[in-house]
Amino acid sequence: MRLIKTLDEIKGIKKANQIIAKIYEDIIPQYLKPGITTKEIDKIIDDYIRSCGARPACIGVPGPYGAFPAATCISVNEAVVHGVPNDRILQNGDIVSLDIVTELNGFYGDAAKTFAIGQIDEESKKLLEITEKSREIGIAQAVVGNRLGDIGHAIQQFVEKNGFSVVRDFAGHGVGLALHEDPMVPNYGRAGRGLKIENGMVLAIEPMVNVGTYKIAMLNDGWTIVTKDGKRSAHFEHSIAIVDGKPVILSELD
Ligand code: MF3
Ligand code: CO
């Protein structure tokens, strides 16, 4: 897959991402209340994506034990990523990470966000704040003149300085003409290492941050990734393009 996209392609990739931005800003927050199941959340998102003429592109992604069955990865509390929507009822105090992929006219959008259900404890509030901020700190490093390692290094430094850990086993990635493209964009690493950042790259920057250990395990549904120590985890992801030397966030609502 080509690492460098044209401006027209970036426009198309942005359109796919804007559907996700709209979901996170306007469509789903009103439903994220105690009492809803993760399956119900997925249905609302699936319907909305299709109403935009797009395809919910998480559906059918191959995994080690079969295809992902839903439009949205929904990961609650100690779940890190790839949670499978089910009949679990969200409770006051839960945190829930939504991760959505759309395909529109052959272009892919990918973005994730962790939401609070009702009133959450102080530690969880800090977790959400630090994870979201770490994403912005990573994005700020995505400039021409830097290398991929500068992104991961900045994210890791900030997260660990705040007492949390970054997941090592999953990373950001190139995106746009497919869901997962090269290059891999780890959320940890050494400054000044890795591929040079260039105009036309489109990257998903997606720190997964844990309260406790960075180590993870997989549930026997073959998808849901949880923290090894059972402590909470958050996930914030944007798709960005490098244009005129600087990052442009494609998955932020216009
Ligand atoms: N946004 C996720 C990622 O970047 C994609 C989830 S793939 C699925 O890896 F199969 F779990 F849906
Ligand atoms: Co992604």
Coordinates of C-alpha atoms and ligand atoms in Angstrom, one line a residue:
M1 CA 0.0 0.0 0.0
R2 CA 1.2 3.5 -0.8
L3 CA 2.3 5.5 2.2
I4 CA 1.7 8.8 0.5
K5 CA -1.9 9.9 -0.4
T6 CA -3.0 12.6 -2.8
L7 CA -5.0 15.6 -1.5
D8 CA -8.0 14.2 -3.3
E9 CA -7.6 10.9 -1.5
I10 CA -7.2 12.8 1.8
K11 CA -10.5 14.5 1.1
G12 CA -12.2 11.2 0.7
I13 CA -10.6 9.7 3.8
K14 CA -11.7 12.8 5.7
K15 CA -15.3 12.2 4.6
A16 CA -15.2 8.7 6.0
N17 CA -13.8 10.0 9.3
Q18 CA -16.4 12.8 9.5
I19 CA -19.1 10.2 10.0
I20 CA -17.3 8.9 13.1
A21 CA -16.8 12.4 14.4
K22 CA -20.5 13.1 14.0
I23 CA -21.3 9.9 16.0
Y24 CA -19.0 10.9 18.8
E25 CA -20.1 14.5 18.9
D26 CA -23.8 14.4 18.2
I27 CA -25.3 11.0 17.8
I28 CA -24.2 8.7 20.6
P29 CA -23.6 10.8 23.7
Q30 CA -27.3 11.1 24.5
Y31 CA -27.5 7.2 24.7
L32 CA -24.4 6.7 26.8
K33 CA -26.4 6.4 30.1
P34 CA -26.7 3.7 32.7
G35 CA -29.1 1.0 31.6
I36 CA -28.1 0.7 27.9
T37 CA -26.5 -2.5 26.6
T38 CA -23.4 -2.4 24.4
K39 CA -25.4 -4.2 21.7
E40 CA -27.9 -1.4 21.7
I41 CA -25.1 1.1 21.3
D42 CA -23.7 -0.8 18.4
K43 CA -27.1 -1.0 16.7
I44 CA -27.5 2.8 16.8
I45 CA -24.0 3.3 15.4
D46 CA -24.4 0.6 12.7
D47 CA -27.7 2.2 11.5
Y48 CA -26.2 5.7 11.5
I49 CA -23.2 4.7 9.4
R50 CA -25.4 2.9 6.8
S51 CA -27.7 6.0 6.7
C52 CA -24.7 8.0 5.5
G53 CA -24.2 5.6 2.6
A54 CA -21.1 4.1 4.3
R55 CA -20.1 0.6 5.5
P56 CA -19.4 -0.2 9.1
A57 CA -15.9 -1.7 8.3
C58 CA -15.2 -3.4 11.6
I59 CA -17.7 -6.1 10.6
G60 CA -15.9 -9.0 9.1
V61 CA -12.4 -8.0 10.1
P62 CA -10.6 -11.4 10.4
G63 CA -9.3 -12.4 13.8
P64 CA -7.5 -15.5 15.2
Y65 CA -10.9 -17.3 15.9
G66 CA -13.2 -15.7 13.4
A67 CA -14.5 -12.4 12.0
F68 CA -15.4 -9.4 14.1
P69 CA -19.2 -9.5 14.3
A70 CA -20.2 -5.8 14.9
A71 CA -19.8 -2.2 13.7
T72 CA -18.2 -1.0 16.9
C73 CA -15.6 -2.3 19.2
I74 CA -17.0 -1.6 22.7
S75 CA -14.6 -2.0 25.5
V76 CA -15.8 -1.5 29.1
N77 CA -13.6 -0.6 32.1
E78 CA -10.7 -3.1 32.2
A79 CA -11.3 -3.9 28.5
V80 CA -8.6 -2.2 26.4
V81 CA -9.8 -2.7 22.8
H82 CA -11.7 -5.0 20.5
G83 CA -14.6 -5.5 22.9
V84 CA -17.5 -7.4 21.3
P85 CA -20.9 -5.8 21.8
N86 CA -23.2 -8.0 23.9
D87 CA -26.0 -7.9 26.5
R88 CA -23.9 -6.2 29.2
I89 CA -25.8 -3.3 30.8
L90 CA -23.7 -0.2 31.4
Q91 CA -23.7 1.0 35.0
N92 CA -23.2 4.3 36.6
G93 CA -19.4 4.8 37.0
D94 CA -18.4 2.6 34.0
I95 CA -16.0 3.9 31.3
V96 CA -16.7 2.7 27.8
S97 CA -14.4 2.9 24.8
L98 CA -15.9 3.0 21.3
D99 CA -13.8 2.3 18.3
I100 CA -15.4 2.7 14.9
V101 CA -14.2 2.1 11.3
T102 CA -16.1 3.4 8.3
E103 CA -15.6 2.8 4.6
L104 CA -17.1 5.4 2.2
N105 CA -16.4 5.3 -1.5
G106 CA -13.3 3.1 -0.9
F107 CA -11.8 5.3 1.8
Y108 CA -11.5 4.4 5.4
G109 CA -12.0 6.3 8.6
D110 CA -10.9 5.1 12.0
A111 CA -11.3 6.8 15.4
A112 CA -11.9 5.9 19.0
K113 CA -13.0 7.6 22.2
T114 CA -13.6 6.6 25.8
F115 CA -16.8 8.0 27.5
A116 CA -17.9 8.2 31.1
I117 CA -21.2 6.6 32.1
G118 CA -22.8 8.8 34.7
Q119 CA -20.5 9.8 37.5
I120 CA -17.0 8.2 37.4
D121 CA -14.3 8.2 40.1
E122 CA -11.4 10.6 40.2
E123 CA -8.9 8.1 38.9
S124 CA -11.0 7.3 35.9
K125 CA -11.5 11.0 35.2
K126 CA -7.7 11.4 35.2
L127 CA -7.3 8.3 33.0
L128 CA -9.6 9.7 30.3
E129 CA -7.9 13.2 30.5
I130 CA -4.4 11.9 30.3
T131 CA -5.2 9.4 27.5
E132 CA -6.9 12.1 25.4
K133 CA -4.1 14.6 26.1
S134 CA -1.4 11.9 25.2
R135 CA -3.1 11.6 21.8
E136 CA -2.9 15.3 21.2
I137 CA 0.8 15.3 22.3
G138 CA 1.5 12.4 19.9
I139 CA -0.3 14.2 17.0
A140 CA 1.8 17.4 17.7
Q141 CA 4.9 15.4 16.9
A142 CA 3.6 14.3 13.5
V143 CA 5.4 17.0 11.6
V144 CA 7.8 16.9 8.6
G145 CA 11.3 16.8 10.1
N146 CA 10.3 14.3 12.8
R147 CA 10.3 10.5 12.7
L148 CA 7.6 8.0 13.9
G149 CA 9.6 7.3 17.1
D150 CA 9.0 10.9 18.1
I151 CA 5.3 10.3 18.3
G152 CA 5.5 7.2 20.5
H153 CA 8.2 8.7 22.6
A154 CA 6.2 11.8 23.4
I155 CA 3.1 9.7 24.2
Q156 CA 4.9 7.3 26.5
Q157 CA 6.8 10.1 28.3
F158 CA 3.6 12.0 29.1
V159 CA 1.6 8.9 30.1
E160 CA 4.3 7.5 32.4
K161 CA 5.0 10.9 34.0
N162 CA 1.4 10.8 35.0
G163 CA 1.6 7.4 36.6
F164 CA -0.1 5.3 34.0
S165 CA 1.2 2.8 31.4
V166 CA 0.9 2.5 27.6
V167 CA -0.1 -0.7 26.0
R168 CA 2.7 -2.2 23.9
D169 CA 0.9 -5.0 22.0
F170 CA -1.3 -2.7 19.8
A171 CA -0.3 0.4 17.9
G172 CA -1.4 3.1 15.6
H173 CA -1.1 2.5 11.9
G174 CA -1.3 3.9 8.4
V175 CA -5.0 4.1 7.2
G176 CA -7.1 5.4 4.4
L177 CA -7.2 3.1 1.4
A178 CA -7.5 0.1 3.8
L179 CA -8.1 -0.1 7.5
H180 CA -4.6 -1.2 8.6
E181 CA -1.8 0.0 6.4
D182 CA 1.9 0.5 7.0
P183 CA 3.6 2.0 8.8
M184 CA 3.0 0.8 12.4
V185 CA 2.9 3.7 14.9
P186 CA 3.7 2.4 18.4
N187 CA 2.7 4.5 21.4
Y188 CA 6.1 4.0 23.0
G189 CA 9.7 4.2 21.7
R190 CA 12.7 6.3 21.2
A191 CA 12.8 9.8 19.9
G192 CA 14.6 10.3 16.5
R193 CA 14.0 6.7 15.4
G194 CA 11.9 5.1 12.8
L195 CA 10.5 6.3 9.5
K196 CA 10.6 9.9 8.5
I197 CA 7.3 11.7 8.6
E198 CA 6.3 13.0 5.1
N199 CA 3.5 15.1 3.6
G200 CA 0.7 12.9 2.4
M201 CA 1.0 10.3 5.1
V202 CA -2.3 9.4 6.8
L203 CA -1.9 7.9 10.2
A204 CA -4.2 6.6 13.0
I205 CA -2.7 7.8 16.3
E206 CA -4.3 5.7 19.1
P207 CA -2.8 5.5 22.6
M208 CA -4.3 2.8 24.8
V209 CA -3.5 3.8 28.4
N210 CA -3.8 1.6 31.5
V211 CA -4.1 2.6 35.1
G212 CA -1.9 -0.4 36.2
T213 CA 0.3 -2.7 34.2
Y214 CA 0.7 -2.3 30.4
K215 CA 0.3 -6.1 30.1
I216 CA -2.9 -7.5 28.5
A217 CA -4.8 -10.7 27.9
M218 CA -7.5 -11.8 25.5
L219 CA -10.9 -13.1 26.7
N220 CA -12.2 -16.4 25.3
D221 CA -14.5 -14.6 22.9
G222 CA -11.4 -14.5 20.8
W223 CA -11.5 -10.7 20.6
T224 CA -11.9 -8.7 23.8
I225 CA -8.5 -7.5 25.0
V226 CA -8.4 -6.8 28.8
T227 CA -5.7 -5.6 31.2
K228 CA -3.8 -8.4 32.9
D229 CA -4.4 -6.8 36.4
G230 CA -8.0 -6.0 35.8
K231 CA -7.5 -2.3 36.3
R232 CA -9.1 0.2 33.9
S233 CA -7.9 1.3 30.4
A234 CA -8.8 4.1 28.0
H235 CA -8.4 4.6 24.3
F236 CA -8.5 7.7 22.2
E237 CA -7.8 7.6 18.4
H238 CA -7.7 10.2 15.6
S239 CA -6.9 9.7 12.0
I240 CA -4.6 12.5 10.8
A241 CA -3.0 13.6 7.5
I242 CA 0.3 15.4 7.2
V243 CA -0.3 18.4 4.9
D244 CA 2.1 21.3 4.4
G245 CA 4.4 19.7 7.0
K246 CA 1.8 19.6 9.8
P247 CA -0.9 17.3 11.1
V248 CA -4.5 17.8 10.1
I249 CA -7.0 15.9 12.2
L250 CA -9.5 14.2 9.9
S251 CA -11.7 12.7 12.6
E252 CA -12.5 15.9 14.4
L253 CA -16.0 17.3 13.4
D254 CA -15.8 20.2 10.9
Ligands
MF3_1 N1 -9.8 0.7 15.1 C1 -9.3 -0.6 15.3 C2 -7.8 -0.6 15.1 O1 -7.2 0.4 14.7 C3 -10.0 -1.6 14.4 C4 -10.7 -2.6 15.1 S1 -10.7 -4.0 14.1 C5 -11.9 -4.9 14.6 O2 -7.2 -1.6 15.2 F1 -11.9 -6.0 14.0 F2 -11.8 -5.2 15.9 F3 -13.1 -4.3 14.5
CO2 CO -7.0 2.2 14.5

